[in-house]
Coordinates of C-alpha atoms and ligand atoms in Angstrom, one line a residue:
M1 CA -3.6 20.5 -22.1
T2 CA -5.1 19.7 -18.8
K3 CA -3.1 17.6 -16.1
T4 CA -4.9 15.7 -13.5
I5 CA -3.3 15.8 -10.0
E6 CA -4.3 13.0 -7.9
L7 CA -5.0 13.7 -4.2
P8 CA -4.1 11.1 -1.4
I9 CA -7.1 8.9 -0.5
D10 CA -7.9 7.6 3.1
L11 CA -8.1 3.8 3.0
G12 CA -9.6 4.1 6.6
A13 CA -9.4 0.9 8.8
T14 CA -10.9 -1.7 6.3
G15 CA -8.1 -0.6 3.5
Y16 CA -5.5 -2.1 5.9
V17 CA -4.8 -5.9 5.1
R18 CA -1.9 -7.0 7.4
F19 CA 1.7 -6.2 8.3
V20 CA 4.5 -8.0 6.3
D21 CA 8.0 -6.8 7.4
K22 CA 9.9 -4.2 9.5
V23 CA 11.9 -1.8 7.3
S24 CA 13.4 0.9 9.5
E25 CA 13.2 2.5 12.7
G26 CA 14.3 5.8 13.9
G27 CA 15.5 8.9 11.9
L28 CA 12.2 10.6 11.2
A29 CA 9.8 7.7 11.0
T30 CA 9.2 4.3 11.6
T31 CA 8.4 2.4 8.4
F32 CA 7.0 -0.9 7.7
L33 CA 6.0 -3.0 4.7
A34 CA 2.4 -3.9 4.6
S35 CA -0.6 -5.2 2.2
V36 CA -3.4 -2.7 1.8
Y37 CA -6.5 -2.9 -0.1
Y38 CA -6.0 0.0 -2.9
G39 CA -8.0 0.6 -5.9
G40 CA -9.9 -2.7 -5.7
A41 CA -6.8 -4.8 -5.5
V42 CA -4.4 -5.9 -2.6
R43 CA -1.3 -4.1 -2.8
R44 CA 2.2 -3.9 -1.1
A45 CA 3.0 -0.5 0.7
Y46 CA 5.0 1.3 2.9
I47 CA 3.6 2.6 6.1
K48 CA 5.3 5.4 7.9
L49 CA 4.6 6.1 11.4
Y50 CA 5.7 9.6 12.6
D51 CA 5.9 11.1 15.9
H52 CA 3.6 14.3 15.4
L53 CA 5.1 16.2 18.4
A54 CA 8.6 16.1 17.3
Q55 CA 7.7 16.1 13.4
P56 CA 4.5 18.3 13.1
K57 CA 4.9 19.0 9.4
A58 CA 6.0 15.7 8.3
V59 CA 2.8 14.2 7.0
L60 CA 2.0 17.5 5.3
N61 CA 5.4 17.3 3.7
E62 CA 4.7 13.8 2.2
V63 CA 1.4 15.2 0.8
L64 CA 2.8 18.3 -0.6
G65 CA 5.7 16.4 -2.1
Y66 CA 3.4 13.9 -3.6
L67 CA 1.2 16.8 -5.3
Y68 CA 4.4 18.8 -6.6
A69 CA 6.0 15.7 -8.0
Q70 CA 2.9 15.2 -10.1
A71 CA 2.9 18.8 -11.2
M72 CA 6.7 18.6 -12.2
D73 CA 6.3 15.0 -13.7
V74 CA 8.7 13.2 -11.4
P75 CA 7.5 9.8 -11.0
T76 CA 6.4 9.2 -7.3
P77 CA 4.1 6.5 -5.8
P78 CA 0.7 7.3 -4.7
V79 CA 0.3 8.5 -1.0
F80 CA -2.7 7.4 1.1
F81 CA -3.9 7.5 4.6
V82 CA -4.7 4.2 6.5
E83 CA -5.6 3.2 10.0
I84 CA -3.3 0.8 11.7
P85 CA -4.4 -1.6 14.3
A86 CA -2.8 -1.3 17.8
S87 CA -1.0 -4.7 17.4
D88 CA 0.7 -3.8 14.2
V89 CA 1.9 -0.4 15.6
V90 CA 3.8 -2.5 18.2
A91 CA 5.0 -4.9 15.8
S92 CA 6.5 -2.0 13.9
G93 CA 8.6 -1.1 16.6
F94 CA 7.3 2.5 16.8
R95 CA 7.7 3.9 20.2
T96 CA 4.7 5.9 21.3
A97 CA 2.7 6.6 24.5
Q98 CA -0.6 6.3 22.6
V99 CA -2.6 3.0 23.1
G100 CA -4.8 2.1 20.3
S101 CA -4.9 2.2 16.3
I102 CA -3.0 5.1 14.5
R103 CA -3.8 6.8 11.4
A104 CA -0.7 6.8 9.1
V105 CA 0.5 7.8 5.8
G106 CA 1.7 5.2 3.4
T107 CA 2.9 4.9 -0.2
L108 CA 2.4 2.1 -2.7
E109 CA 5.5 0.1 -3.6
A110 CA 7.4 2.2 -6.2
H111 CA 8.5 -0.7 -8.3
E112 CA 7.3 -4.1 -9.3
P113 CA 9.8 -6.5 -8.1
K114 CA 9.2 -10.2 -8.6
I115 CA 8.3 -11.3 -5.2
V116 CA 9.3 -14.7 -4.7
G117 CA 8.5 -14.6 -0.8
E118 CA 7.8 -12.1 2.0
G119 CA 9.8 -9.2 2.9
T120 CA 11.2 -6.1 1.3
A121 CA 13.0 -5.9 -2.1
K122 CA 16.8 -6.4 -2.3
T123 CA 18.8 -2.8 -2.1
L124 CA 20.5 -2.5 -5.2
Y125 CA 22.5 0.5 -4.7
L126 CA 24.9 1.2 -1.8
P127 CA 25.5 4.4 -0.2
S128 CA 29.1 4.1 -1.5
A129 CA 27.8 4.2 -5.0
L130 CA 26.2 7.6 -4.5
A131 CA 28.8 9.4 -6.9
Q132 CA 28.2 7.0 -9.6
I133 CA 24.4 7.3 -9.2
K134 CA 24.8 11.1 -9.3
S135 CA 26.4 11.2 -12.7
R136 CA 24.0 8.7 -14.0
L137 CA 20.9 11.0 -12.5
L138 CA 22.8 14.1 -14.2
A139 CA 23.0 12.3 -17.6
S140 CA 19.4 11.7 -17.8
P141 CA 16.3 14.1 -18.2
A142 CA 14.7 12.1 -15.7
G143 CA 17.3 12.5 -13.2
R144 CA 17.7 16.4 -13.9
T145 CA 14.1 16.7 -13.4
L146 CA 14.5 15.0 -10.1
M147 CA 17.1 17.2 -8.9
S148 CA 15.1 20.5 -10.1
F149 CA 12.3 19.1 -7.9
D150 CA 14.6 18.8 -4.8
E151 CA 16.1 22.3 -5.4
A152 CA 12.4 23.8 -6.0
L153 CA 11.3 22.1 -2.7
G154 CA 14.2 22.6 -0.5
N155 CA 14.8 18.8 0.0
D156 CA 18.1 18.0 1.2
D157 CA 17.3 14.2 1.8
R158 CA 18.1 12.8 -1.7
N159 CA 20.0 9.8 -0.4
T160 CA 20.3 6.4 -2.1
G161 CA 17.4 5.1 0.1
N162 CA 15.0 7.7 -1.5
I163 CA 15.5 6.8 -5.0
V164 CA 13.8 4.0 -6.5
F165 CA 15.3 2.9 -10.2
S166 CA 12.3 1.3 -12.0
R167 CA 12.6 -0.4 -15.6
K168 CA 9.2 0.8 -16.1
H169 CA 9.1 4.5 -14.6
G170 CA 12.8 5.4 -14.5
V171 CA 14.0 7.3 -11.5
V172 CA 11.1 7.2 -8.9
A173 CA 11.2 9.6 -5.9
I174 CA 10.2 8.5 -2.5
D175 CA 10.1 10.0 1.0
H176 CA 9.1 13.8 0.8
G177 CA 9.5 14.0 4.5
R178 CA 12.3 16.3 4.5
I179 CA 11.0 18.7 1.8
L180 CA 10.5 22.6 2.6
T181 CA 13.7 22.4 4.8
G182 CA 12.7 19.6 6.9
P183 CA 9.5 18.5 9.0
T184 CA 9.7 21.4 11.5
W185 CA 9.6 24.1 8.9
S186 CA 8.2 27.4 10.0
R187 CA 7.8 30.8 8.1
F188 CA 11.2 31.7 9.4
T189 CA 12.9 28.9 8.0
L190 CA 11.2 29.1 4.7
N191 CA 12.1 32.6 4.4
A192 CA 15.8 31.5 4.8
C193 CA 17.9 30.6 1.7
F194 CA 16.6 27.2 0.4
D195 CA 19.9 26.0 -1.0
Q196 CA 20.3 23.2 1.4
G197 CA 23.0 21.7 -0.9
N198 CA 22.6 18.0 -1.8
K199 CA 25.9 16.4 -1.3
Ligands
LIG201 N1 6.9 3.6 -2.0 C1 8.0 2.8 -1.8 N2 8.6 1.9 -2.5 C2 9.6 1.2 -2.5 N3 10.4 1.4 -1.4 C3 10.0 2.0 -0.4 C4 8.9 2.9 -0.5 N4 8.8 3.8 0.5 C5 9.7 3.4 1.4 N5 10.5 2.4 0.8 C6 11.7 1.8 1.3 O1 11.6 1.9 2.6 C7 12.8 2.7 3.3 C8 12.4 3.8 4.2 O2 11.3 4.6 3.8 P1 11.5 6.2 3.7 O3 12.8 6.6 2.9 O4 10.2 6.8 3.3 O5 11.6 6.4 5.2 P2 12.8 7.0 6.1 O6 13.8 7.6 5.3 O7 13.0 6.0 7.2 O8 12.0 8.2 6.7 P3 12.7 9.8 6.9 O9 13.8 10.0 6.0 O10 11.4 10.5 6.7 O11 13.1 9.3 8.5 C9 13.4 3.4 2.0 O12 14.8 3.7 1.8 C10 13.1 2.2 0.7 O13 14.1 1.2 0.8
LIG202 MG1 14.3 8.0 3.4

């Protein structure tokens, strides 16, 4: 049986449609919700702006995570590149010395919520529900595959914000920025023990 692994595509400047809503600032990345033109249709997508000096391997991690997830049959949304106009870089709240547009990494929205207005989908699971979510994950083959993926790729960041539960796709993995021990990995950290211990 042949498996096809999709590579990220570059939407360039013309694939960007508009800014929709702020999502989160700080941590590793500044994330915002946007509309992009992808595969001949306008789609909702999450765009991540990384400080490349502080997080030199973050984008590489996002891409590698996407490729490995497909190889391991872990549902994950397509990763792509797109050029964000300077005005929307500012609107996202991303702090940068750079003036002008930025080429960023993005993912299509992982679930198909009924959108009644603008904005991000409701968060269904609170951090306090993590224990319940863990036992639900362990009880399902898809959840166990996701845990194997995290273990194999040294991902210590499988928090409730990085799992999307979808009726159609089951458990969907998002945010691969911290695989391989994190976005500043080196051959020394990769040689160290991978067992990061997801709690
Ligand atoms: N493809 C996606 N589909 C649905 N929701 C998403 C998607 N990407 C991001 N989100 C939402 O945006 C939030 C932030 O995105 P993400 O987890 O990728 O970034 P982050 O945690 O801020 O970044 P990092 O952990 O790399 O610092 C997620 O918790 C989730 O609610
Ligand atoms: Mg995250």
